[in-house]
Short mmCIF file of C-alpha atoms and ligand atoms in Angstrom, two decimals:
data_model
loop_
_atom_site.label_atom_id
_atom_site.label_comp_id
_atom_site.label_asym_id
_atom_site.label_seq_id
_atom_site.Cartn_x
_atom_site.Cartn_y
_atom_site.Cartn_z
CA MET A 114 147.61 2.56 -64.58
CA ALA A 115 147.11 3.78 -68.13
CA THR A 116 147.10 7.57 -68.36
CA MET A 117 144.38 9.65 -69.75
CA SER A 118 144.59 13.32 -70.64
CA PHE A 119 142.17 16.08 -71.51
CA LYS A 120 142.47 19.18 -73.52
CA THR A 121 139.95 21.86 -74.41
CA ILE A 122 139.57 22.94 -78.01
CA SER A 123 138.83 26.53 -78.65
CA LEU A 124 135.68 27.24 -80.53
CA SER A 125 135.98 29.37 -83.63
CA SER A 126 132.49 30.62 -82.94
CA SER A 127 131.33 33.60 -81.05
CA ILE A 128 129.15 31.98 -78.45
CA THR A 129 128.05 34.73 -76.08
CA THR A 130 130.31 35.40 -73.22
CA THR A 131 127.57 34.36 -70.72
CA ASN A 132 127.81 30.89 -72.14
CA ALA A 133 130.65 28.62 -71.11
CA ALA A 134 129.93 25.76 -73.56
CA ARG A 135 133.09 24.20 -74.89
CA LEU A 136 134.58 21.24 -76.81
CA GLY A 137 137.34 18.96 -75.61
CA GLU A 138 139.20 15.75 -76.28
CA LEU A 139 140.11 12.85 -74.02
CA THR A 140 143.10 10.76 -75.10
CA PHE A 141 144.67 7.64 -73.61
CA SER A 142 148.22 6.39 -73.31
CA THR A 143 147.35 2.72 -74.05
CA ILE A 144 144.34 2.93 -76.37
CA PRO A 145 144.50 4.59 -79.76
CA LYS A 146 141.31 6.52 -79.47
CA ILE A 147 139.99 10.00 -78.85
CA ILE A 148 136.77 10.70 -77.04
CA GLU A 149 135.27 14.04 -77.94
CA THR A 150 133.43 16.04 -75.27
CA PRO A 151 130.84 17.02 -74.26
CA ALA A 152 130.05 13.34 -73.93
CA ALA A 153 127.85 10.98 -71.94
CA MET A 154 129.44 7.82 -70.46
CA LEU A 155 128.14 4.36 -70.82
CA TYR A 156 126.67 3.44 -67.38
CA VAL A 157 127.41 0.00 -66.02
CA ARG A 158 125.51 -1.67 -63.13
CA SER A 159 126.78 -4.84 -61.37
CA GLY A 160 129.36 -5.38 -64.10
CA VAL A 161 127.02 -5.08 -67.07
CA VAL A 162 125.35 -2.41 -69.11
CA PRO A 163 121.71 -2.87 -67.88
CA ASP A 164 119.67 -5.10 -70.19
CA VAL A 165 122.06 -5.29 -73.17
CA THR A 166 125.10 -7.39 -73.99
CA TYR A 167 128.19 -5.63 -75.32
CA ASP A 168 127.57 -6.66 -78.91
CA LEU A 169 124.15 -4.96 -78.81
CA ILE A 170 125.42 -1.58 -77.73
CA PRO A 171 124.78 0.82 -80.67
CA ASP A 172 127.83 2.08 -82.55
CA ASN A 173 127.24 5.70 -81.80
CA VAL A 174 127.61 5.19 -78.01
CA THR A 175 130.67 6.78 -76.38
CA ARG A 176 132.61 3.85 -75.05
CA LEU A 177 133.79 5.25 -71.83
CA PHE A 178 132.44 3.01 -69.10
CA GLU A 179 131.03 4.54 -65.97
CA ILE A 180 131.38 1.98 -63.15
CA PRO A 181 130.38 3.19 -59.71
CA LEU A 182 132.82 2.06 -57.05
CA GLY A 183 130.18 0.57 -54.85
CA SER A 184 129.43 -2.16 -57.39
CA LEU A 185 133.07 -3.28 -57.31
CA VAL A 186 133.63 -3.71 -53.60
CA ASP A 187 132.18 -7.24 -53.71
CA SER A 188 134.60 -8.20 -56.50
CA MET A 189 137.75 -7.29 -54.46
CA LYS A 190 138.61 -10.93 -53.72
CA ASN A 191 138.34 -11.94 -57.36
CA LEU A 192 140.33 -9.00 -58.52
CA GLU A 193 143.31 -9.97 -56.37
CA HIS A 194 143.97 -12.74 -58.83
CA THR A 195 143.05 -11.16 -62.15
CA GLY A 196 145.14 -8.01 -62.59
CA SER A 197 142.49 -5.37 -63.20
CA TYR A 198 138.77 -5.06 -63.51
CA GLY A 199 139.19 -4.46 -67.22
CA SER A 200 140.86 -7.82 -67.73
CA PHE A 201 138.44 -9.52 -65.29
CA ALA A 202 135.36 -8.27 -67.11
CA ARG A 203 137.01 -8.32 -70.56
CA ILE A 204 136.53 -4.58 -71.05
CA THR A 205 139.17 -2.99 -73.30
CA ASP A 206 137.53 0.45 -73.29
CA PRO A 207 138.44 3.13 -70.73
CA ILE A 208 136.74 3.00 -67.34
CA TYR A 209 135.80 5.84 -65.02
CA CYS A 210 134.96 4.96 -61.43
CA PRO A 211 132.86 7.67 -59.77
CA PHE A 212 132.74 7.26 -55.97
CA HIS A 213 128.87 7.09 -55.98
CA ASP A 214 126.29 5.61 -58.25
CA SER A 215 124.07 8.28 -59.88
CA LEU A 216 121.05 5.90 -59.64
CA VAL A 217 121.18 5.25 -55.95
CA GLU A 218 120.09 7.75 -53.29
CA LEU A 219 122.53 8.35 -50.47
CA ARG A 220 121.20 8.15 -46.99
CA PRO A 221 122.55 10.56 -44.35
CA GLY A 222 125.14 9.43 -41.82
CA GLY A 223 127.33 7.42 -44.14
CA SER A 224 130.67 8.89 -43.25
CA GLY A 225 132.95 9.21 -40.23
CA ASN A 226 136.31 10.68 -39.54
CA LEU A 227 138.07 7.70 -41.10
CA TYR A 228 135.64 6.36 -43.58
CA SER A 229 132.99 7.16 -46.14
CA SER A 230 130.28 4.87 -47.50
CA VAL A 231 129.25 3.88 -50.94
CA TRP A 232 125.62 2.88 -51.41
CA THR A 233 124.31 0.07 -53.59
CA LYS A 234 120.83 -1.32 -54.03
CA ALA A 235 121.86 -3.96 -51.43
CA GLY A 236 122.83 -1.29 -48.83
CA ARG A 237 125.87 0.42 -47.49
CA GLN A 238 129.53 -0.49 -47.96
CA GLU A 239 131.98 1.29 -45.63
CA LEU A 240 135.34 2.25 -47.08
CA ASN A 241 138.22 3.50 -45.02
CA ILE A 242 140.92 5.26 -46.96
CA GLU A 243 143.23 2.28 -47.04
CA ARG A 244 140.45 0.01 -48.37
CA PHE A 245 139.56 2.68 -50.92
CA LYS A 246 143.12 2.90 -52.20
CA LYS A 247 143.39 -0.85 -52.31
CA LEU A 248 140.25 -1.05 -54.38
CA ILE A 249 141.53 1.52 -56.87
CA LYS A 250 144.80 -0.40 -57.14
CA LEU A 251 142.89 -3.64 -57.86
CA VAL A 252 140.43 -2.16 -60.29
CA GLN A 253 142.99 -0.01 -62.21
CA PRO A 254 140.41 2.28 -63.80
CA SER A 255 141.56 4.72 -66.39
CA VAL A 256 140.29 7.52 -64.17
CA TYR A 257 138.72 7.56 -60.74
CA GLU A 258 137.04 10.00 -58.42
CA SER A 259 138.78 10.48 -55.05
CA MET A 260 136.89 9.48 -51.87
CA PHE A 261 135.00 12.29 -50.17
CA ASP A 262 132.39 12.99 -47.46
CA GLY A 263 129.70 15.03 -49.34
CA ASP A 264 126.97 14.18 -46.89
CA THR A 265 125.31 17.57 -47.11
CA PRO A 266 121.59 17.23 -47.93
CA ILE A 267 120.24 20.69 -48.44
CA ASP A 268 117.55 20.80 -45.75
CA LYS A 269 119.50 18.97 -42.97
CA THR A 270 122.95 20.47 -43.16
CA THR A 271 124.36 22.46 -40.26
CA GLU A 272 127.45 24.66 -40.09
CA LYS A 273 129.17 21.91 -38.06
CA ARG A 274 128.33 19.29 -40.70
CA LEU A 275 129.79 21.50 -43.46
CA VAL A 276 133.04 21.92 -41.55
CA LYS A 277 133.34 18.16 -41.05
CA ASP A 278 132.52 17.55 -44.70
CA ARG A 279 135.43 19.73 -45.72
CA GLU A 280 137.88 18.42 -43.19
CA ARG A 281 137.24 14.81 -44.02
CA SER A 282 137.10 15.26 -47.77
CA ARG A 283 140.39 17.05 -47.68
CA ARG A 284 142.04 14.39 -45.57
CA PHE A 285 140.78 11.60 -47.95
CA LEU A 286 142.01 13.58 -50.94
CA GLU A 287 145.48 14.20 -49.51
CA SER A 288 145.86 10.57 -48.66
CA SER A 289 145.00 9.57 -52.25
CA LEU A 290 147.28 12.14 -53.82
CA GLY A 291 150.08 11.09 -51.44
CA ASP A 292 150.01 7.55 -52.83
CA LYS A 293 152.12 7.41 -55.98
CA THR A 294 150.62 4.18 -57.22
CA ILE A 295 147.17 5.70 -57.61
CA LEU A 296 148.16 9.31 -58.15
CA SER A 297 147.56 9.42 -61.89
CA ASN A 298 144.19 10.29 -63.37
CA ALA A 299 142.34 11.49 -60.36
CA ILE A 300 139.16 13.47 -60.48
CA ILE A 301 138.86 15.73 -57.46
CA PRO A 302 135.49 16.05 -55.87
CA LEU A 303 134.60 19.63 -54.83
CA VAL A 304 132.39 19.68 -51.73
CA GLY A 305 130.70 22.22 -49.42
CA GLY A 306 126.98 21.46 -50.06
CA GLN A 307 124.97 24.40 -51.51
CA ASP A 308 126.87 26.86 -49.31
CA LYS A 309 128.86 29.27 -51.39
CA ARG A 310 131.21 30.23 -48.55
CA HIS A 311 132.13 26.63 -47.62
CA ARG A 312 132.69 25.71 -51.22
CA GLN A 313 135.04 28.66 -51.61
CA ILE A 314 136.98 27.73 -48.48
CA TYR A 315 137.30 24.10 -49.67
CA LEU A 316 138.56 25.11 -53.09
CA ASN A 317 141.12 27.47 -51.50
CA ASP A 318 142.22 24.66 -49.18
CA ILE A 319 142.92 22.27 -51.99
CA LEU A 320 144.00 24.58 -54.77
CA SER A 321 147.72 23.94 -54.09
CA HIS A 322 147.09 20.22 -54.62
CA ILE A 323 145.62 20.96 -58.03
CA SER A 324 148.53 23.12 -59.04
CA ASN A 325 151.13 20.76 -57.65
CA ASN A 326 149.62 17.77 -59.39
CA GLU A 327 148.34 19.34 -62.55
CA ASN A 328 149.68 16.52 -64.73
CA ASN A 329 148.03 13.83 -62.66
CA ILE A 330 144.65 15.40 -62.15
CA LEU A 331 142.22 14.96 -64.97
CA GLY A 332 139.48 17.08 -63.60
CA VAL A 333 137.08 18.10 -60.86
CA SER A 334 133.55 16.95 -60.13
CA PHE A 335 130.88 19.07 -58.47
CA GLU A 336 129.74 17.11 -55.50
CA GLY A 337 127.64 17.74 -52.43
CA PHE A 338 124.84 19.48 -54.23
CA HIS A 339 122.33 16.67 -53.92
CA SER A 340 121.89 13.15 -52.45
CA TYR A 341 121.93 11.30 -55.77
CA GLY A 342 119.14 8.96 -56.96
CA PRO A 343 115.87 9.47 -58.89
CA SER A 344 115.03 12.92 -57.57
CA THR A 345 118.04 14.41 -59.27
CA GLU A 346 116.21 13.93 -62.60
CA ASN A 347 114.42 17.16 -61.70
CA ALA A 348 117.39 19.06 -60.37
CA ASP A 349 117.25 22.84 -60.85
CA LEU A 350 120.61 23.69 -62.40
CA ASN A 351 119.90 27.41 -62.47
CA SER A 352 120.11 27.61 -58.67
CA LEU A 353 123.65 26.07 -58.86
CA LYS A 354 124.80 28.39 -61.61
CA PRO A 355 126.41 31.10 -59.41
CA ILE A 356 128.33 28.47 -57.38
CA ILE A 357 129.66 26.65 -60.46
CA GLU A 358 130.62 29.86 -62.18
CA GLU A 359 132.54 31.10 -59.20
CA THR A 360 134.46 27.81 -59.03
CA LYS A 361 135.28 27.97 -62.66
CA THR A 362 136.54 31.51 -62.35
CA LYS A 363 138.93 30.33 -59.66
CA LEU A 364 140.18 27.56 -61.94
CA ILE A 365 140.40 29.70 -65.06
CA ASP A 366 144.20 29.23 -65.45
CA TYR A 367 143.84 25.44 -65.60
CA LYS A 368 142.65 25.11 -69.23
CA ASN A 369 142.92 21.40 -69.33
CA ILE A 370 140.95 20.46 -66.21
CA LEU A 371 137.84 18.56 -67.12
CA PHE A 372 134.53 19.39 -65.42
CA THR A 373 131.98 16.78 -64.48
CA MET A 374 129.03 16.39 -62.16
CA PRO A 375 126.91 13.41 -61.19
CA LEU A 376 123.23 13.66 -61.93
CA LEU A 377 120.48 11.84 -63.73
CA TRP A 378 120.99 14.09 -66.81
CA ARG A 379 117.59 14.70 -68.37
CA PRO A 380 118.25 16.21 -71.87
CA ASP A 381 117.14 19.73 -70.98
CA ASN A 382 119.50 19.63 -67.98
CA VAL A 383 122.25 18.37 -70.32
CA ILE A 384 121.85 21.63 -72.26
CA HIS A 385 122.07 23.67 -69.00
CA GLY A 386 125.13 21.55 -67.95
CA ILE A 387 126.85 22.32 -71.26
CA ASP A 388 126.06 25.98 -70.93
CA LEU A 389 127.86 25.89 -67.53
CA GLY A 390 130.94 24.40 -69.24
CA LEU A 391 130.62 20.75 -68.09
CA ASP A 392 132.46 18.22 -70.21
CA LEU A 393 131.62 14.74 -69.06
CA PHE A 394 128.14 13.51 -68.16
CA SER A 395 126.85 10.46 -66.29
CA GLY A 396 124.97 8.14 -68.63
CA ALA A 397 122.79 6.72 -65.85
CA TYR A 398 119.74 8.55 -67.15
CA VAL A 399 119.34 5.99 -69.90
CA ALA A 400 119.14 3.16 -67.37
CA HIS A 401 116.80 5.20 -65.16
CA ILE A 402 114.20 5.77 -67.81
CA SER A 403 114.55 2.41 -69.57
CA ASP A 404 113.75 0.83 -66.15
CA ARG A 405 110.48 2.81 -66.29
CA LEU A 406 109.72 1.81 -69.94
CA ILE A 407 110.18 5.47 -71.06
CA ILE A 408 111.12 6.04 -74.63
CA LEU A 409 113.24 9.08 -75.63
CA SER A 410 111.43 10.73 -78.54
CA PHE A 411 112.54 14.38 -78.60
CA LEU A 412 113.83 15.61 -81.97
CA TYR A 413 117.60 16.02 -81.77
CA ASN A 414 118.64 16.44 -85.37
CA ASP A 415 117.08 18.12 -88.43
CA LYS A 416 116.64 14.82 -90.26
CA MET A 417 113.85 13.76 -87.93
CA SER A 418 110.33 14.57 -88.87
CA SER A 419 108.17 16.03 -86.11
CA ASN A 420 105.98 13.54 -84.27
CA THR A 421 103.16 13.82 -81.67
CA LEU A 422 104.96 11.70 -79.13
CA GLY A 423 106.49 14.57 -77.15
CA ALA A 424 109.94 14.61 -75.73
CA GLU A 425 109.59 11.26 -73.97
CA TYR A 426 106.73 8.76 -73.62
CA ASN A 427 105.79 5.59 -71.79
CA ILE A 428 105.45 2.66 -74.20
CA ASN A 429 103.52 0.67 -71.56
CA SER A 430 100.26 2.38 -72.51
CA LYS A 431 97.27 0.74 -74.25
CA GLN A 432 97.31 3.32 -77.05
CA TYR A 433 100.43 1.61 -78.41
CA ALA A 434 98.96 -1.96 -78.42
CA ASN A 435 98.41 -1.63 -82.17
CA GLY A 436 101.09 0.91 -82.90
CA LYS A 437 102.39 0.08 -86.38
CA GLN A 438 105.28 2.55 -86.35
CA SER A 439 108.75 2.15 -84.72
CA LEU A 440 109.40 3.56 -81.32
CA VAL A 441 110.50 6.76 -83.02
CA VAL A 442 109.98 7.37 -86.76
CA ASP A 443 113.26 8.10 -88.56
CA CYS A 444 115.37 6.55 -85.83
CA GLY A 445 118.29 4.48 -87.16
CA CYS A 446 118.67 2.15 -84.15
CA TYR A 447 118.40 -1.65 -84.41
CA THR A 448 115.08 -1.67 -82.46
CA CYS A 449 113.38 0.95 -84.62
CA LYS A 450 114.67 -0.60 -87.84
CA ASN A 451 113.22 -3.97 -86.95
CA TYR A 452 110.29 -3.66 -84.57
CA THR A 453 107.04 -1.74 -83.99
CA GLN A 454 105.57 -0.12 -80.93
CA ALA A 455 102.91 -2.90 -80.82
CA TYR A 456 105.61 -5.55 -80.68
CA VAL A 457 107.49 -3.88 -77.82
CA TYR A 458 104.16 -3.34 -76.00
CA HIS A 459 103.29 -6.94 -76.42
CA LEU A 460 106.69 -8.05 -75.00
CA ILE A 461 106.02 -5.89 -71.92
CA GLN A 462 102.62 -7.50 -71.36
CA THR A 463 104.06 -11.00 -71.64
CA LYS A 464 106.94 -9.97 -69.32
CA GLU A 465 109.57 -10.79 -71.84
CA LEU A 466 112.95 -9.36 -70.85
CA LEU A 467 113.59 -8.65 -74.49
CA SER A 468 111.32 -5.58 -74.13
CA ARG A 469 113.83 -3.96 -71.83
CA THR A 470 116.68 -4.82 -74.20
CA LEU A 471 114.92 -3.24 -77.19
CA ILE A 472 114.04 -0.12 -75.18
CA THR A 473 117.53 0.27 -73.85
CA ILE A 474 119.08 -0.06 -77.34
CA HIS A 475 116.80 2.71 -78.63
CA ASN A 476 117.44 5.01 -75.64
CA LEU A 477 121.23 4.56 -75.81
CA TYR A 478 121.16 5.33 -79.51
CA HIS A 479 118.99 8.40 -79.02
CA TYR A 480 120.84 9.77 -75.99
CA HIS A 481 124.30 9.44 -77.45
CA GLY A 482 123.13 10.62 -80.90
CA PHE A 483 121.90 13.72 -79.03
CA PHE A 484 125.42 14.31 -77.61
CA GLN A 485 126.87 13.80 -81.09
CA GLN A 486 124.62 16.53 -82.36
CA ILE A 487 125.55 18.78 -79.43
CA ARG A 488 129.18 18.55 -80.47
CA GLU A 489 128.34 19.09 -84.13
CA ASN A 490 126.41 22.23 -83.35
CA LEU A 491 129.16 23.60 -81.11
CA LYS A 492 131.58 23.09 -83.89
CA ALA A 493 129.24 24.67 -86.51
CA ASN A 494 128.50 27.74 -84.41
CA THR A 495 124.80 26.85 -84.28
CA TRP A 496 124.64 26.16 -80.56
CA ASN A 497 122.23 28.91 -79.66
CA ASP A 498 119.54 27.67 -81.99
CA TYR A 499 120.16 24.07 -81.12
CA ARG A 500 119.84 24.62 -77.37
CA ILE A 501 116.59 26.51 -77.80
CA MET A 502 115.20 23.73 -80.00
CA ILE A 503 115.81 21.13 -77.23
CA LEU A 504 114.73 23.29 -74.33
CA LYS A 505 111.45 24.12 -76.01
CA GLN A 506 110.50 20.46 -76.39
CA TYR A 507 111.19 19.83 -72.70
CA ALA A 508 109.38 22.96 -71.58
CA ILE A 509 106.23 21.54 -73.31
CA GLU A 510 106.82 18.20 -71.64
CA GLN A 511 107.04 19.85 -68.19
CA GLU A 512 103.85 21.77 -68.84
CA LYS A 513 102.04 18.51 -69.58
CA LYS A 514 103.19 17.08 -66.24
CA GLU A 515 101.96 20.12 -64.26
ZN1 ZN B 889 115.28 3.83 -82.12
#
């Protein structure tokens, strides 16, 4: 498998010590490119970026594909003859395979002593560790998340369940790390639900694996906090802050370990995530809102003139039937340069799939443009003002909903 490495870049700025925001770089052994972090990935569902073809993906999108493992189980037979998923799907950009799909809610009871399940829209796929390892060998992603239990929904988790969660996740991890053919480029899931003590024990249990395999481990992901799916759009990151901070303190000597966490990353939560020092973000939020005909309209750079649309709006509303402006004024995306709100609204009414394509193009451009601005503001030492500017817009949005 191609190797991928990560390094953090020290900020020249004096971001307050309570803030862990940071910049980093991902590099690859086989592809001459650098991905700057913080970054959002490009979410892929059933082998395609939802509603757009590759040639329509805006240029400012970070081309690191996020392909949940569940969507690949059905392709196992095909992959046996094609080499890797990249060559099968003609993807030359790097691929990250998270164990779960950020868009699909997990149901309880998906794991046993010898297996864990991935969930797809079509249902459950059981993976034992051998099948998991075989899948990773067939897919050959640039980086993958190791199999884990993580079945710890906050209101239903008992002490006994947390112990099982740790034991199984550790066993799955050790089996992955023990296999030299898939050892490189692993992301280690950290489990223990929302229980600080269990999360501590788990981290202590596996810390030696991190130090023994430092060159092969790309990063860690914060798992077990939630059950994935649409409700995570409203996750309260502040409640997780002490747990994440404690973990990061323990890992302070590992400067080049990347931090990631699955979630439907609404832009205000992206800001909170960056403040916690996260580097890599799921891009599934774009698919989530585009499915619901929501348009991202918050101001994310100082070249945009203020509008009355709010942070996000639903284009499927009669008030846009005669909208003569683009989805967002001053937006440089293909949709906004060529079409009006009224046209997109009309396409929705006539059930033309093109409406979804145009919406997705705009949302991808807006979301990834936002991440670009985040990096610029971190570099320019203007992060504090920038984060407040974004949080304000979403605070107003939340008030409207209440
Ligand atoms: Zn646009």
